[in-house]
Structure formats: C-alpha cells, structure tokens
Coordinates of C-alpha atoms in Angstrom, one line a residue:
X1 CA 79.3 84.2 95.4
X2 CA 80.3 86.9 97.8
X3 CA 80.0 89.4 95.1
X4 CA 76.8 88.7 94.5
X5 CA 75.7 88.9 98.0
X6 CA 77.1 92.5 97.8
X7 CA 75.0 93.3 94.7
X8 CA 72.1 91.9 96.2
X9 CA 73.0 94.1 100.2
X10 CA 73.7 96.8 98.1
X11 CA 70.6 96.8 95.9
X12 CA 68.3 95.8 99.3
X13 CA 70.4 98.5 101.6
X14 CA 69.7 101.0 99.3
X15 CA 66.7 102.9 100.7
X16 CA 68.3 102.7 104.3
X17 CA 71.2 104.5 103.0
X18 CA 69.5 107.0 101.7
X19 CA 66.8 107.5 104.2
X20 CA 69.7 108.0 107.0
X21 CA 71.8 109.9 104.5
X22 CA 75.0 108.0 104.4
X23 CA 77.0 107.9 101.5
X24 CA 78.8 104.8 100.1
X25 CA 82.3 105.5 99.9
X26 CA 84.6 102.5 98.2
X27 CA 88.1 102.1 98.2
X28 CA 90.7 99.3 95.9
X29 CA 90.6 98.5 92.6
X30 CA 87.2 98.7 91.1
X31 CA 88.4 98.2 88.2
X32 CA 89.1 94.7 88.5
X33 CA 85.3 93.8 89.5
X34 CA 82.6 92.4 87.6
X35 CA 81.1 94.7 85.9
X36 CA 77.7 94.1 86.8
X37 CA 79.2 94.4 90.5
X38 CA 80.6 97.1 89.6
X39 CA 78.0 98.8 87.8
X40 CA 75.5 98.5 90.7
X41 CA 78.8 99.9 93.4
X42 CA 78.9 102.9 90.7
X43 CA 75.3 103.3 90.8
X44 CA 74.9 103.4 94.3
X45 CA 77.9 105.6 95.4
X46 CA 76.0 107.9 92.5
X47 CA 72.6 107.7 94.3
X48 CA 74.1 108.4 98.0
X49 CA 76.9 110.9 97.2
X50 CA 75.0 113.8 98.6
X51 CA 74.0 112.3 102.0
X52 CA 76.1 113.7 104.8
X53 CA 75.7 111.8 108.0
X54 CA 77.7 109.2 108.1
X55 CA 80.1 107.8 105.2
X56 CA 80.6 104.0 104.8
X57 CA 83.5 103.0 102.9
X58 CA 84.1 99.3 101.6
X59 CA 87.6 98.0 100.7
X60 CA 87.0 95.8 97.8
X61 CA 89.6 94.3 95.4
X62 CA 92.1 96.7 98.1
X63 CA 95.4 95.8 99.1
X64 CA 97.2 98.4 101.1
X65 CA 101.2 97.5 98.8
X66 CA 99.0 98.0 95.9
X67 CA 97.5 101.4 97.0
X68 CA 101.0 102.6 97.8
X69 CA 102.3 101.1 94.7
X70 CA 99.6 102.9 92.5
X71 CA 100.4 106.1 94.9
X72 CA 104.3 106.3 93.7
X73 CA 103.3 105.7 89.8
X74 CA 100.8 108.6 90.1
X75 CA 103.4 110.6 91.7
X76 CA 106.0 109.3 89.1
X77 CA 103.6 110.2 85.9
X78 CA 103.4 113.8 87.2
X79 CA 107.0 114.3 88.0
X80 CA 107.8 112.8 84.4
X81 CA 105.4 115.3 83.0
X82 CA 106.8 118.1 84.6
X83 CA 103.7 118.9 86.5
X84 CA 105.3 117.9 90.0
X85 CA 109.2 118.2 91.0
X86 CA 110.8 115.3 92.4
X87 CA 111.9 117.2 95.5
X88 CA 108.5 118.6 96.4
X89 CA 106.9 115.1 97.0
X90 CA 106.0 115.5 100.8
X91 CA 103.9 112.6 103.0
X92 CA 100.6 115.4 101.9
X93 CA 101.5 114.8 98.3
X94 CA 101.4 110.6 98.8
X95 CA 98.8 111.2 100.9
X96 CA 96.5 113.0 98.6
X97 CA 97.3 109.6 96.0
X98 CA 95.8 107.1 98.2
X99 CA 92.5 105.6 97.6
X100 CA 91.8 107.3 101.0
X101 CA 92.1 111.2 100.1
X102 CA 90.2 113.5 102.0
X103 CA 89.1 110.5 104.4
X104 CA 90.1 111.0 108.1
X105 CA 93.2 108.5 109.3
X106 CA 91.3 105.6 111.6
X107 CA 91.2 106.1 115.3
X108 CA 91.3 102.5 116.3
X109 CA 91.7 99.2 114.6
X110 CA 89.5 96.3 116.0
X111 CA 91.5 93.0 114.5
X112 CA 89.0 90.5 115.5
X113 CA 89.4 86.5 115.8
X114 CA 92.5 86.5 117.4
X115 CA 94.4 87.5 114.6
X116 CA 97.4 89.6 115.4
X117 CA 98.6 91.0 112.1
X118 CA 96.8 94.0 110.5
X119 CA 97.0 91.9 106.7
X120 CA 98.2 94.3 104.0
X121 CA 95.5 97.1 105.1
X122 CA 95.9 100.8 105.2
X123 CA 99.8 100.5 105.8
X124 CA 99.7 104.3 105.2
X125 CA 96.5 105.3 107.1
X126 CA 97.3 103.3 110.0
X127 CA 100.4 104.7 111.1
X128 CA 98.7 106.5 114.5
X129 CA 96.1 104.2 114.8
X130 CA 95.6 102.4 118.1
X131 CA 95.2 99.1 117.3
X132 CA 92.8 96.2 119.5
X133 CA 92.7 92.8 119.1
X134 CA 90.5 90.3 120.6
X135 CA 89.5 86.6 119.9
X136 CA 85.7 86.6 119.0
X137 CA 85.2 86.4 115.4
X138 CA 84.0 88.5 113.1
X139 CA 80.2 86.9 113.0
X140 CA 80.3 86.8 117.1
X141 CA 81.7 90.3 117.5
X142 CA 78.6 92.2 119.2
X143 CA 77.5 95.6 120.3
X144 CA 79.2 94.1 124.3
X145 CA 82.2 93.2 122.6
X146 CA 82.5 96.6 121.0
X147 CA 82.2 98.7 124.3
X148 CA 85.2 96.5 125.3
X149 CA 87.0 97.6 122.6
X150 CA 86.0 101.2 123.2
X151 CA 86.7 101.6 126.5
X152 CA 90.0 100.0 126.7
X153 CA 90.4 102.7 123.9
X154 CA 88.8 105.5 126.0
X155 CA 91.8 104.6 128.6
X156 CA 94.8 104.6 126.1
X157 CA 97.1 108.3 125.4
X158 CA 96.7 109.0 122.1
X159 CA 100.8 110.3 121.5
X160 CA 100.6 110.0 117.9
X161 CA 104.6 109.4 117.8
X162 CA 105.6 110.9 120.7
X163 CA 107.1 109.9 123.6
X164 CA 105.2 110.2 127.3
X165 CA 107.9 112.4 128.1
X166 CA 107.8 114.5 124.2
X167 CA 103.6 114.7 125.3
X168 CA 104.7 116.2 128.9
X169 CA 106.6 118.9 127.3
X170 CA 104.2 119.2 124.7
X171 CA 102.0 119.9 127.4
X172 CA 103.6 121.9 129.5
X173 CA 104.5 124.3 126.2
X174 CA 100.9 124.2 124.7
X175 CA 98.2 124.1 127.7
X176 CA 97.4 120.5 126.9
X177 CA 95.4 121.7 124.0
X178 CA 95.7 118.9 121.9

C-alpha cells in the first residue's frame, strides 16, 4: 500500500518537480522494488535529472549495515581484480561506494516522536552530524516545530571531532576560518 501511494505522489508531484527544478535523487536497494514502483522511480529521477535547485533524495528499501556491507564487497571486487590495492582503501575510497556519493554529509538529524536511536540510517554519513530529537511525531512535526529544531542548531559549535580546546587552537592557528 505504501508503495503505491509513492507511485501515485510521484506520478502527481511530477510537474512540481519539474517546474521548481528539483531533481529526485533515491538512495537503497532499488532493486528489490516492484517493478512497476520502480519503473515509475526510474522514470522520474530520468525526467528531473537536469533540475538544479534543490535535490530530494528518498531512502527506500535502505538500510545503512546494508550500504556499508555492499560498500566493502564493491571494494573487495576491485581489489580481487587488481584494479584497487588493498592498502590504498582510504574513508574517500568507502566513501565514494555508498549509495550517497557525491551527496553532502547531513548537517542535522531531526529524530522525531521521541525516538532516541538514529535506526540503522546513514551510519557512515552521520558521523558529524548534530543530531535533535523531539517528541512530536512525524505527521505533527510543523514548520514551528522546525524553527525549534533550527535554532537550537543555530546555537550548537559545530567541532566535527574536535575537542573545544583542539577548535581553540584550531582557531588561534587558522583565523577562525573554518
């Protein structure tokens, strides 16, 4: 049922898509879809994959083990065929084998409904991200509740694995231009 109310957003949604240019991005295991889901997914990521304002990407049939898992046999196929050495496998290398290549590592992670577990998704990705939780379900979660979220985001120090102290001398070394 829930597939078929993607089919049918997707097939109504088109001409908003394409009249504000954004591109349908998706990310999992297609492959394990319906094929008439998938077909209509296919044709739409087709039909938007010149628009260049805004990108929306939809993790369906995704689990983040998976995409890792996937990531490392990749990796293993081209070490076995001598295309890659063992040794030069680097976080960029993984990286570039994730259903999320060339997409930008999320900022901030709104778990909603009071949840406090980020459920097997982007593992990788997420590693930076600042993460938010908050009580109001998903179908309650409004434009207000948002601007909470971004705010108490606004307010936070980004130190992407630093210490306050490693940022200070960071800092103090660089300008602050970071």
């Amino acid at each position: 049922a829930l597939m078929g109310l993607l089919a049918k957003y997707l097939t109504s949604e088109l001409k908003t898509l394409l009249s504000n240019r954004i591109r349908l991005n998706v990310i999992g295991e297609t492959g394990k879809l319906p094929n008439g889901i998938r077909k209509t997914l296919e044709k739409t990521m087709e039909q938007t994959c010149e628009n260049d304002s805004m990108t929306l990407t939809l993790a369906l049939s995704y689990g983040s083990r998976d995409e890792i898992l996937r990531a490392c046999k990749a990796i293993g196929h081209k070490i076995e065929n001598g295309e890659l050495k063992a040794a030069d496998v680097t976080e960029e290398v993984l990286a570039k084998e994730l259903d999320t290549t060339g997409i930008p590592d999320p900022d901030l992670l709104i778990r909603t409904s009071g949840e406090m577990r980020i459920s097997n998704f982007l593992l990788w990705q997420l590693a930076y991200t600042e993460l938010y939780f908050t009580d109001v379900f998903w179908p309650d979660f409004s434009t207000k509740e948002l601007h909470k979220a971004l705010t108490e985001y606004s307010c936070r120090q980004r130190r992407f694995g630093l210490t306050s102290e490693q940022m200070l001398a960071q800092d103090s070394t660089d300008g602050g231009d970071h």
